[in-house]
Tab-separated table of C-alpha atoms in Angstrom:
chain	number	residue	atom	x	y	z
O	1	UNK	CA	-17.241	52.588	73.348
O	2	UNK	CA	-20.282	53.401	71.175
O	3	UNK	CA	-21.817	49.923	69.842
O	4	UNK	CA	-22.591	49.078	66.719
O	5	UNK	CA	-24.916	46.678	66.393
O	6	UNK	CA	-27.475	47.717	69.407
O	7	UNK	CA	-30.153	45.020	68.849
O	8	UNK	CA	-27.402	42.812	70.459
O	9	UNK	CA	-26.778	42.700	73.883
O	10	UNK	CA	-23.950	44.415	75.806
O	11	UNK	CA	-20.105	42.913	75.275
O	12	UNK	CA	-19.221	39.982	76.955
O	13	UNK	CA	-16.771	40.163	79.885
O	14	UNK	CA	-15.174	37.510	81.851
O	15	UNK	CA	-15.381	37.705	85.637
O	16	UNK	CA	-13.364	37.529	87.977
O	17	UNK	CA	-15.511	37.515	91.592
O	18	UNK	CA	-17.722	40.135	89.338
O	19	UNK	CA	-15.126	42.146	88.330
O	20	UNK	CA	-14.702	43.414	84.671
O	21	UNK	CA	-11.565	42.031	83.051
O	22	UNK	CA	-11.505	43.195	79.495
O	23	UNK	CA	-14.294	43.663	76.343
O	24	UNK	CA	-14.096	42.144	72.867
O	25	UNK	CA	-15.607	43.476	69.858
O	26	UNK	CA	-19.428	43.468	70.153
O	27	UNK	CA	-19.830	40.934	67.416
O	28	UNK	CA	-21.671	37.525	67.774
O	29	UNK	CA	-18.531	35.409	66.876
O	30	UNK	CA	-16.718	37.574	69.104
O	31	UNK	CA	-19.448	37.053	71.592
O	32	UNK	CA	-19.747	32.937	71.432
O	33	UNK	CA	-15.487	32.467	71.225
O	34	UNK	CA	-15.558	34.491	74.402
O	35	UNK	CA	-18.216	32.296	76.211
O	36	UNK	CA	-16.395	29.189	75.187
O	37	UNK	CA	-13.355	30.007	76.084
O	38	UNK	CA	-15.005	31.184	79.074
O	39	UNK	CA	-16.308	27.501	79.566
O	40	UNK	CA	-14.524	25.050	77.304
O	41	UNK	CA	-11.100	26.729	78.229
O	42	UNK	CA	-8.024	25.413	76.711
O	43	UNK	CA	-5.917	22.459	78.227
O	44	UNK	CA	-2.562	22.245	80.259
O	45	UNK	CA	-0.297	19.794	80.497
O	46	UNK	CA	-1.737	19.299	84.238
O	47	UNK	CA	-4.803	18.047	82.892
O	48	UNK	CA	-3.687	15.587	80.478
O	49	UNK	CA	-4.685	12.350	81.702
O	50	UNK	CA	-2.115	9.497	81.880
O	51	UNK	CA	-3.971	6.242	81.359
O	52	UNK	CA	-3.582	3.426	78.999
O	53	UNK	CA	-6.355	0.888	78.354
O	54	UNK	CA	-6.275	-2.336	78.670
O	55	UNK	CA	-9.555	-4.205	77.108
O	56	UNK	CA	-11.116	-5.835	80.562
O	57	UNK	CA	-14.078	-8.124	80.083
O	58	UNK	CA	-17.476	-7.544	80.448
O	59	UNK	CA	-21.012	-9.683	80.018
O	60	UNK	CA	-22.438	-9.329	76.207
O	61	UNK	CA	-26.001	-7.456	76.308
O	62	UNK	CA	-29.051	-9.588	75.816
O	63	UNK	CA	-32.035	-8.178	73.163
O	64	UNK	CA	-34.014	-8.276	76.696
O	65	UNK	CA	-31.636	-5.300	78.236
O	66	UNK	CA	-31.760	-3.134	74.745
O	67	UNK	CA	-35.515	-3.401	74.648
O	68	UNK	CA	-35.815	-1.796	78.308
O	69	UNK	CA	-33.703	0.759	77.297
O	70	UNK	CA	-35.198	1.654	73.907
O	71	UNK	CA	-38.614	1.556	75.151
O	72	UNK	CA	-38.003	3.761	77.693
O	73	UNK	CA	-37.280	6.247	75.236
O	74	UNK	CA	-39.003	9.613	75.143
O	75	UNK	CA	-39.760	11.279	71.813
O	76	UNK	CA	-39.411	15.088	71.221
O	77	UNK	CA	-36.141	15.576	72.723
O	78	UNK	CA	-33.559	17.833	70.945
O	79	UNK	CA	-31.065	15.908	69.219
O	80	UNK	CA	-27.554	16.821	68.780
O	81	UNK	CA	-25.132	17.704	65.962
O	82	UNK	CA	-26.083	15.042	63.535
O	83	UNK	CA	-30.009	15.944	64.108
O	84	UNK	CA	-30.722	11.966	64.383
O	85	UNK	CA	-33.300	12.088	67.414
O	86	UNK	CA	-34.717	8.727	69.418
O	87	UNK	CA	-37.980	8.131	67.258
O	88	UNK	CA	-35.603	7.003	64.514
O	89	UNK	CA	-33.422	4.583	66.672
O	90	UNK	CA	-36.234	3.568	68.004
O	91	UNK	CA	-37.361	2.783	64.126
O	92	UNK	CA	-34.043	1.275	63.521
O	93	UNK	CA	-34.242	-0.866	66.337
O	94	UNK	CA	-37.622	-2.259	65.601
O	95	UNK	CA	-36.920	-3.197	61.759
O	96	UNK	CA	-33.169	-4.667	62.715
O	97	UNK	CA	-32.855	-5.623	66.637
O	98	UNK	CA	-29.938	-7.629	65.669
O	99	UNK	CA	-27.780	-4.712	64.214
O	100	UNK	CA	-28.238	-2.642	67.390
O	101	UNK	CA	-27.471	-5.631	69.613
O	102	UNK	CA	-23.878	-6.321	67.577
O	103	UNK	CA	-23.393	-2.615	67.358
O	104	UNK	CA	-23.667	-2.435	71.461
O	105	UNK	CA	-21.633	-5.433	71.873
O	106	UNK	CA	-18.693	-4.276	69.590
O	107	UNK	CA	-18.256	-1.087	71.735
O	108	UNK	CA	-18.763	-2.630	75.171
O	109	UNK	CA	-16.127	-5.775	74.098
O	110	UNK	CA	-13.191	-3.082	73.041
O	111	UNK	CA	-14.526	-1.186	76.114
O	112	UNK	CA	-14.917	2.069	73.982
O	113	UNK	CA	-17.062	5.101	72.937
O	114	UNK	CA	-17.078	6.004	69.548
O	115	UNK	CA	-14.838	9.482	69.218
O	116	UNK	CA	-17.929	11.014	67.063
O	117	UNK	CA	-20.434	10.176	69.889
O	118	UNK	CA	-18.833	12.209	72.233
O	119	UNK	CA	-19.272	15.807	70.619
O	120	UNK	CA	-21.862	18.359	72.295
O	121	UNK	CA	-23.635	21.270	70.690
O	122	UNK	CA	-23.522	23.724	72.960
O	123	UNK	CA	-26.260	26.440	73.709
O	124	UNK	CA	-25.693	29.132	76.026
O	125	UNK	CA	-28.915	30.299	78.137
O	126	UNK	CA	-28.686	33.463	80.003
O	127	UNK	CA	-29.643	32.982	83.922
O	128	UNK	CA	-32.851	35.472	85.225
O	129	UNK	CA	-32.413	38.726	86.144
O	130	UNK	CA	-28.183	38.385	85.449
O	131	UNK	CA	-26.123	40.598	83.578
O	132	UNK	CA	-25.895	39.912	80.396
O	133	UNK	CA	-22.474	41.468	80.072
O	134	UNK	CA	-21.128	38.456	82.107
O	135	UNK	CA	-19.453	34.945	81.253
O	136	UNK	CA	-20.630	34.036	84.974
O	137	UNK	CA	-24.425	35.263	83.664
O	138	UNK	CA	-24.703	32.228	81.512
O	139	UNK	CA	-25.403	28.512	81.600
O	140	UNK	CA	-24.363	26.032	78.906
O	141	UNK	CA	-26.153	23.165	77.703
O	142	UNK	CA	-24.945	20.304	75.430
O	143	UNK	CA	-26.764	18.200	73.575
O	144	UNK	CA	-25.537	14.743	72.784
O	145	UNK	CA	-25.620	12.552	70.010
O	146	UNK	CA	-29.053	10.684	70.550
O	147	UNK	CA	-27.040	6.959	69.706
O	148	UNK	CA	-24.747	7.890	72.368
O	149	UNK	CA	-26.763	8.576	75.033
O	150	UNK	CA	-28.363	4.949	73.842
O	151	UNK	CA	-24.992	3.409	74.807
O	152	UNK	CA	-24.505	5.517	77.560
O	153	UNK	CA	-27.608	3.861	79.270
O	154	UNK	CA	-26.704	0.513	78.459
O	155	UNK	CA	-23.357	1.448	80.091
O	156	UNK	CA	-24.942	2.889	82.749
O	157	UNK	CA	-26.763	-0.651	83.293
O	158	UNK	CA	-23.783	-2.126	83.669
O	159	UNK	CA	-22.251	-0.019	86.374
O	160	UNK	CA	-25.084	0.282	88.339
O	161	UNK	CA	-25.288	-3.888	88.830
O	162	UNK	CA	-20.968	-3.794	90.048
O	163	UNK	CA	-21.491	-0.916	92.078
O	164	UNK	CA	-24.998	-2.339	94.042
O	165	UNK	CA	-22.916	-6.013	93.753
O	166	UNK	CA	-19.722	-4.187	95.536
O	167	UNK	CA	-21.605	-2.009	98.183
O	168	UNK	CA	-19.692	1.098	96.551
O	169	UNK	CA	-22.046	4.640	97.343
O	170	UNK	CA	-22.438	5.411	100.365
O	171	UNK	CA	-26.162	4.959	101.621
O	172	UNK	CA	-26.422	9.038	102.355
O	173	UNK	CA	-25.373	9.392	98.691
O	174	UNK	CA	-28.915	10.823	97.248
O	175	UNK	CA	-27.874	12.717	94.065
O	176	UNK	CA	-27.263	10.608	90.549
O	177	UNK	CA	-28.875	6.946	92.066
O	178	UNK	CA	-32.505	6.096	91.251
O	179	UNK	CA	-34.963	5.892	94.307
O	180	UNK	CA	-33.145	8.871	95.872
O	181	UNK	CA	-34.143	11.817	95.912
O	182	UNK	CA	-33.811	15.377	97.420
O	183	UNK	CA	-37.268	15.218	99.142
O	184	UNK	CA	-35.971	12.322	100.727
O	185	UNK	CA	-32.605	13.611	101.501
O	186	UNK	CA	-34.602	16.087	103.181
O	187	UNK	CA	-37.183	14.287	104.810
O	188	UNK	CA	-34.345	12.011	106.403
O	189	UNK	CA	-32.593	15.028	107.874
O	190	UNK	CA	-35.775	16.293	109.347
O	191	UNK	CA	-36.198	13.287	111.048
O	192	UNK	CA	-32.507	13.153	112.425
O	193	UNK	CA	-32.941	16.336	113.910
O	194	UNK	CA	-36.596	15.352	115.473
O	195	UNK	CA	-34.713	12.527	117.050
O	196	UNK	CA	-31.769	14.155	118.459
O	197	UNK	CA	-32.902	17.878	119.250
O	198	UNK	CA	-34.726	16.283	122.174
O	199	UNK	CA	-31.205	15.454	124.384
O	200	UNK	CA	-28.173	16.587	121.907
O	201	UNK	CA	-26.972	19.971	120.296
O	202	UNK	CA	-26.568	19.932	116.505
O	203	UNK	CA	-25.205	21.678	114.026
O	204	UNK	CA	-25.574	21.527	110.346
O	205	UNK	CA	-22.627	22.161	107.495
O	206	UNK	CA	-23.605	22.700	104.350
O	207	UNK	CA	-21.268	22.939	101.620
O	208	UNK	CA	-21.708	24.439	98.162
O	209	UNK	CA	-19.617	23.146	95.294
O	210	UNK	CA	-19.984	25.929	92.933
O	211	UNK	CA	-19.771	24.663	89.018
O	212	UNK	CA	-19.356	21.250	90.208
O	213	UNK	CA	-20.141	19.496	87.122
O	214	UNK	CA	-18.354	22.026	84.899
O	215	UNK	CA	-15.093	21.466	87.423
O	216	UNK	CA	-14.763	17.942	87.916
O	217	UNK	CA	-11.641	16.913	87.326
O	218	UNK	CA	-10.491	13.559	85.150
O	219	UNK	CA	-7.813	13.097	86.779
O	220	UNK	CA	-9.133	13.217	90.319
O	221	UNK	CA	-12.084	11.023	88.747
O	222	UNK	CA	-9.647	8.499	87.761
O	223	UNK	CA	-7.612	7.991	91.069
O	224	UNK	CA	-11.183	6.746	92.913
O	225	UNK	CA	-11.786	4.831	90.331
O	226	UNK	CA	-8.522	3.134	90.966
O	227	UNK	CA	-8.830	2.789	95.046
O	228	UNK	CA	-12.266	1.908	94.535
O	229	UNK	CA	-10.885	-1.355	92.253
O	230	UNK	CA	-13.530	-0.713	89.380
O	231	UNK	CA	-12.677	-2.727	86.710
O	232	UNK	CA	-10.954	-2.227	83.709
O	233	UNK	CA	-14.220	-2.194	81.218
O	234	UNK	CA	-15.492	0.509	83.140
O	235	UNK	CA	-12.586	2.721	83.881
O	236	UNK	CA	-11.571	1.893	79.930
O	237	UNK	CA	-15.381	3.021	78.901
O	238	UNK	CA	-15.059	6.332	80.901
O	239	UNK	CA	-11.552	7.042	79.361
O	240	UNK	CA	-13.023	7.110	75.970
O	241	UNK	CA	-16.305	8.643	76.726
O	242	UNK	CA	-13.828	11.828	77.616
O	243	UNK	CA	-10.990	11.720	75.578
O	244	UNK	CA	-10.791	14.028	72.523
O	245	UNK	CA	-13.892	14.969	73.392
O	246	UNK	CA	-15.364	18.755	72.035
O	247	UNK	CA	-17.890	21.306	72.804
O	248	UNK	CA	-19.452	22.961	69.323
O	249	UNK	CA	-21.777	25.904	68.932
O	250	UNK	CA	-23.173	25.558	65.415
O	251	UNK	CA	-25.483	27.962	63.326
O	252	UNK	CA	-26.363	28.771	59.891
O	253	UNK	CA	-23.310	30.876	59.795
O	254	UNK	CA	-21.332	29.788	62.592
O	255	UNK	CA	-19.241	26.966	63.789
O	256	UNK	CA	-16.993	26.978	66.436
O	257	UNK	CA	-15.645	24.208	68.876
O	258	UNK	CA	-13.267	23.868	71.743
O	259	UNK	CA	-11.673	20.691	73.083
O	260	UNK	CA	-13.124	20.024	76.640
O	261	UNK	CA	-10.416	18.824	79.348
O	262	UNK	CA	-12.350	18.561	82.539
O	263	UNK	CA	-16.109	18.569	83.858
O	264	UNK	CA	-18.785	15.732	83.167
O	265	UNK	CA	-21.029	16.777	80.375
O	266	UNK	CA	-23.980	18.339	80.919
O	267	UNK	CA	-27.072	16.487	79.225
O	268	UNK	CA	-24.883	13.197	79.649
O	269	UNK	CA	-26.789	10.076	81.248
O	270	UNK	CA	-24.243	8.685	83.306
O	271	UNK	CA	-23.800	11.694	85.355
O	272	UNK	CA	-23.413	8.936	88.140
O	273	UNK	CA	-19.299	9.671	87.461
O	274	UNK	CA	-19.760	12.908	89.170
O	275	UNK	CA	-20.925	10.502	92.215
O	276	UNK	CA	-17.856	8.561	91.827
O	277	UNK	CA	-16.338	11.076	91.981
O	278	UNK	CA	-17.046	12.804	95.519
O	279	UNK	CA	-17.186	8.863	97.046
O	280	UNK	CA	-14.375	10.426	99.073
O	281	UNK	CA	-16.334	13.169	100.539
O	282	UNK	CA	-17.905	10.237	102.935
C-alpha cells in the first residue's frame, strides 16, 4: 500500500509474538486509537470487579504529615490533564494549610479518590532501535493529576505504617519499599552464594513477568488484600483510585480516551499495590 503521508512513520500493527496481524489507515488518529486499544483495551465482564465499600475508619492527618509531604515536592515535573503542576499546590498550601488539611481529611474519612483525579494523559514513547510498525515497539506513560498524586502520598503514608505495624512484605521483597533497593537485592544474593558455594550446589531461577504493571489484575489484587485482612479504608481507597478510571491522549487536535480495566498506573505513587499484589509469590 503506497502511503500517503510519508513524514509519518510506518502503520501501526498489533503483534502477536511479532507477527503482523492487520494495518489501519496511516493516519495519526488512526495511529493513537490503535495504540490504545493496543494498551487500554476494552473490558469484559471477567474483569469487572465485585466489591462494595463500606467506609472503615482511619486516623485524621495532622498539618505535621502534609508539610512532609508537600515539602518534599519537586518542581518541574510534567503535570497532567488539568496542567496544575506542584509549585502551585505548593502555593496553595502555604497561603491556606487549613483548606488542604480538610480537603485530605474529607477523602481519607469517605475512604475515596476523587473520580477526576484518577485520569492519565497518556504519551506513547517508542523503545530504541524497535520497529516502529509495532504496538509491542512502544511504551506508555501517564501523567497524573499533580493533587492526586498529593493524596496518593498521604495514602501511601498510611499504608506503609499498617503494613510495617502487621509484618506484611516479606523481608526479600526489594522492589516498591524505601531502603531497598536492587543494588542491595543484588549485593545480598552475592553474598548467599559466597556463603554456600563453598559446601552446597545452587541454582538460581529467575523469572520475568513481562508487562507486569500493565497486567496486574484488580481482581487478583483484591483477593490478597482480603487474606491479608487489610482494612476496609485501604481496600475502599484502592477501589476508588481504579474504578472508572481512563487513559487520554490529548493534543491540539486530538482527544481520545479509553476506560482502563486492569494494570497499576504507570507514573502512580503508590505503585506499592503491585507489591501487594505478588505477596503470594513468597
Amino acid at each position: 500500500m503506497k502511503r500517503t503521508t510519508p513524514d509519518l512513520a510506518p502503520p501501526l500493527q498489533a503483534s502477536t509474538q511479532h507477527q503482523r496481524i492487520r494495518t489501519p489507515n496511516n493516519t495519526i488518529e488512526d495511529k493513537i486509537n490503535y495504540l490504545m486499544d493496543n494498551f487500554f483495551p476494552s473490558p469484559s465482564s471477567e474483569d469487572n470487579l465485585d466489591y462494595t465499600p463500606i467506609i472503615g475508619h482511619v486516623e485524621p492527618m495532622v498539618l505535621e504529615d502534609i508539610e512532609i509531604v508537600i515539602n518534599a515536592l519537586k518542581g518541574g515535573k510534567a503535570p497532567g490533564l488539568y496542567r496544575i503542576d506542584f509549585r502551585m499546590w505548593r502555593a496553595v498550601f502555604i497561603h491556606d494549610k487549613e483548606f488542604i488539611l480538610d480537603l485530605i481529611n474529607i477523602c481519607f474519612k469517605f475512604n475515596y479518590f476523587p473520580e477526576h483525579l484518577r485520569n492519565a494523559r497518556v504519551f506513547f514513547l517508542l523503545k530504541d532501535g524497535k520497529d516502529p510498525g509495532l504496538c509491542t515497539s512502544y511504551r506508555s506513560v501517564c501523567l497524573l493529576p499533580t493533587l492526586g498524586k498529593i493524596i496518593e502520598r498521604l495514602f501511601l503514608l498510611q499504608l506503609n505504617k499498617w503494613l510495617d505495624r502487621n509484618n506484611i512484605i516479606h523481608h526479600n521483597q526489594y522492589g516498591f519499599r524505601e531502603g531497598k533497593s536492587c543494588d542491595l537485592a543484588i549485593h545480598n544474593l552475592i553474598e548467599t552464594i559466597k556463603i554456600r558455594m563453598p559446601s552446597e550446589h545452587l541454582a538460581l531461577v529467575s523469572l520475568d513477568i513481562k508487562s507486569a504493571f500493565d497486567t496486574m489484575n484488580w481482581l487478583v489484587l483484591f483477593k490478597t488484600l482480603e487474606s491479608y485482612g487489610f482494612p476496609a479504608f485501604f481496600k475502599n481507597f484502592i477501589y476508588f483510585y481504579l474504578k472508572n478510571r481512563r487513559a487520554f491522549y490529548t493534543n491540539d487536535v486530538l482527544e481520545i480516551s479509553r476506560p482502563c480495566s486492569k494494570g497499576c498506573p504507570q507514573g502512580s505513587v503508590i505503585v506499592l499495590q503491585y507489591g501487594i499484589y505478588i505477596l503470594t509469590l513468597f
